Tab-separated table of C-alpha atoms in Angstrom:
chain	number	residue	atom	x	y	z
A	89	MET	CA	2.669	-9.360	-7.938
A	90	THR	CA	0.950	-9.527	-4.304
A	91	GLN	CA	3.731	-10.288	-2.033
A	92	LEU	CA	6.285	-7.438	-2.821
A	93	VAL	CA	3.549	-4.829	-2.952
A	94	TYR	CA	2.099	-5.942	0.222
A	95	SER	CA	5.083	-6.375	2.463
A	96	PRO	CA	6.191	-2.440	2.519
A	97	CYS	CA	2.419	-1.747	2.735
A	98	PHE	CA	1.958	-3.479	6.080
A	99	GLN	CA	5.315	-2.271	7.415
A	100	TRP	CA	4.155	1.344	6.599
A	101	ILE	CA	1.035	0.794	8.440
A	102	TYR	CA	2.952	-0.687	11.383
A	103	HIS	CA	5.216	2.150	11.247
A	104	GLY	CA	2.449	4.708	10.907
A	105	LYS	CA	0.815	3.397	14.074
A	106	MET	CA	4.252	3.498	16.084
A	107	ASN	CA	5.498	6.723	15.117
A	108	GLY	CA	4.463	9.287	17.666
A	109	SER	CA	4.338	12.360	15.133
A	110	ARG	CA	2.000	14.186	12.715
A	111	GLU	CA	3.812	12.072	9.944
A	112	GLN	CA	2.075	8.737	11.315
A	113	LEU	CA	-1.337	10.077	9.756
A	114	ALA	CA	0.362	10.507	6.307
A	115	ILE	CA	2.273	7.059	6.635
A	116	ALA	CA	-0.679	5.222	7.497
A	117	GLU	CA	-2.980	6.874	4.825
A	118	PHE	CA	-0.451	5.966	2.245
A	119	ALA	CA	-0.017	2.478	3.391
A	120	GLU	CA	-3.782	2.175	3.434
A	121	SER	CA	-4.127	3.346	-0.119
A	122	LEU	CA	-1.678	0.513	-1.473
A	123	LEU	CA	-4.137	-1.890	0.072
A	124	ILE	CA	-6.256	-1.150	-2.887
A	125	ILE	CA	-4.394	-3.253	-5.160
A	126	PRO	CA	-4.798	-6.589	-3.462
A	127	LYS	CA	-8.372	-5.759	-3.139
A	128	VAL	CA	-9.013	-5.052	-6.616
A	129	LEU	CA	-7.051	-8.192	-7.815
A	130	ALA	CA	-9.154	-10.265	-5.860
A	131	VAL	CA	-12.476	-8.734	-6.840
A	132	ASN	CA	-11.237	-9.018	-10.473
A	133	ALA	CA	-10.449	-12.693	-9.866
A	134	ALA	CA	-14.081	-13.284	-8.342
A	135	LYS	CA	-12.567	-13.958	-5.136
A	136	ASP	CA	-13.743	-12.752	-1.624
A	137	ALA	CA	-11.385	-9.475	-1.435
A	138	THR	CA	-12.330	-8.790	2.145
A	139	ASP	CA	-11.624	-12.258	3.570
A	140	LEU	CA	-8.255	-12.688	1.734
A	141	VAL	CA	-7.026	-9.172	2.382
A	142	ALA	CA	-7.913	-9.493	5.882
A	143	LYS	CA	-5.780	-13.052	6.175
A	144	LEU	CA	-3.178	-11.406	4.161
A	145	ARG	CA	-2.862	-8.527	6.712
A	146	ALA	CA	-2.907	-10.605	9.510
A	147	TYR	CA	-0.123	-12.900	8.341
A	148	HIS	CA	2.050	-9.697	7.535
A	149	THR	CA	1.126	-8.206	10.814
A	150	ILE	CA	2.408	-11.213	12.533
A	151	ALA	CA	5.648	-11.242	10.577
A	152	GLN	CA	6.188	-7.840	11.950
A	153	THR	CA	5.652	-8.448	15.492
A	154	GLN	CA	7.074	-11.980	16.339
A	155	ALA	CA	10.638	-12.654	15.334
A	156	ASP	CA	10.155	-16.036	15.087
A	157	LYS	CA	7.536	-15.629	12.457
A	158	LYS	CA	9.435	-13.467	10.007
A	159	HIS	CA	8.745	-16.316	7.364
A	160	LEU	CA	5.432	-15.046	7.174
A	161	SER	CA	5.916	-11.920	5.296
A	162	SER	CA	6.275	-13.778	2.280
A	163	MET	CA	2.826	-14.584	2.109
A	164	GLY	CA	1.025	-13.617	-0.880
A	165	LEU	CA	-2.348	-14.257	-2.695
A	166	ASP	CA	-3.101	-17.322	-4.825
A	167	LEU	CA	-5.917	-16.058	-6.837
A	168	LEU	CA	-6.627	-19.072	-8.851
A	169	LYS	CA	-7.327	-21.092	-5.869
A	170	GLY	CA	-8.665	-18.209	-3.727
A	171	THR	CA	-5.991	-18.313	-0.961
A	172	VAL	CA	-3.024	-17.276	0.778
A	173	ARG	CA	0.031	-18.825	0.389
A	174	ASN	CA	4.087	-18.368	0.995
A	175	ASN	CA	4.779	-17.122	-2.412
A	176	LEU	CA	8.664	-18.277	-2.093
A	177	GLU	CA	7.344	-21.725	-1.229
A	178	ALA	CA	5.510	-21.434	-4.662
A	179	GLY	CA	8.321	-20.221	-6.398
A	180	VAL	CA	7.144	-16.951	-7.234
A	181	ILE	CA	9.810	-14.462	-6.896
A	182	GLU	CA	9.269	-10.941	-7.875
A	183	PRO	CA	11.221	-7.938	-9.230
A	184	ALA	CA	11.117	-5.873	-6.091
A	185	MET	CA	13.201	-2.818	-7.721
A	186	SER	CA	10.779	-2.192	-10.521
A	187	LYS	CA	7.797	-2.110	-8.096
A	188	VAL	CA	9.417	0.228	-5.750
A	189	LYS	CA	10.118	2.466	-8.559
A	190	ILE	CA	6.702	2.276	-10.034
A	191	ILE	CA	5.334	3.032	-6.540
A	192	GLN	CA	7.785	6.066	-6.389
A	193	PHE	CA	6.934	7.404	-9.631
A	194	ALA	CA	3.113	7.058	-9.223
A	195	THR	CA	3.520	8.794	-5.665
A	196	GLU	CA	5.734	11.628	-7.408
A	197	ALA	CA	2.906	12.081	-9.978
A	198	ALA	CA	0.169	12.345	-7.380
A	199	ILE	CA	1.942	14.833	-5.519
A	200	THR	CA	2.395	16.663	-8.514
A	201	ILE	CA	-0.968	16.858	-9.435
A	202	LEU	CA	-1.956	18.165	-5.950
A	203	ARG	CA	0.470	20.850	-6.261
A	204	ILE	CA	-0.941	22.036	-9.556
A	205	ASP	CA	-4.413	21.751	-8.178
A	206	ASP	CA	-3.227	23.913	-5.245
A	207	MET	CA	-1.761	26.442	-7.521
A	208	ILE	CA	-4.878	26.542	-9.543
A	209	ARG	CA	-7.170	27.243	-6.714
A	210	LEU	CA	-4.789	29.976	-5.294
A	211	VAL	CA	-5.176	31.652	-8.842
A	212	LYS	CA	-8.776	31.338	-8.947
A	213	ASP	CA	-9.215	32.742	-5.594
A	214	GLU	CA	-7.201	35.709	-6.074
A	215	GLY	CA	-9.027	36.382	-9.091
A	216	GLN	CA	-12.387	36.133	-7.299
A	217	GLY	CA	-11.204	38.874	-4.676
A	218	ASP	CA	-10.429	41.389	-7.941
A	219	GLN	CA	-14.089	40.970	-9.026
A	220	ASP	CA	-15.858	42.011	-5.725
């Protein structure tokens, strides 16, 4: 589960840093929020999450910045051994389409919740103005 969740995450972090607009903050923060997944998986496996995620992030950054190192984008976590490994060489092939859809649905749900919260606050604020 590690490889395909992280690859887009690191691409978004890289894109967020390269983008010169206001959107860069939103892109970078969204990408950072996806880093919770490998951290929680490593902690639940009783491994050093900080070290593993830092190594994984380094591999993916190198894969994005150096053309001859593209093969490093398939690096993922081996939580049984507590190491970073090449998931393709280990035979781990994951259903990318389902993960993309899951992330899209979760993002849409979070946006909907934030919109509802904003609407409730607007109504509450208007009601307080009438009481004065």
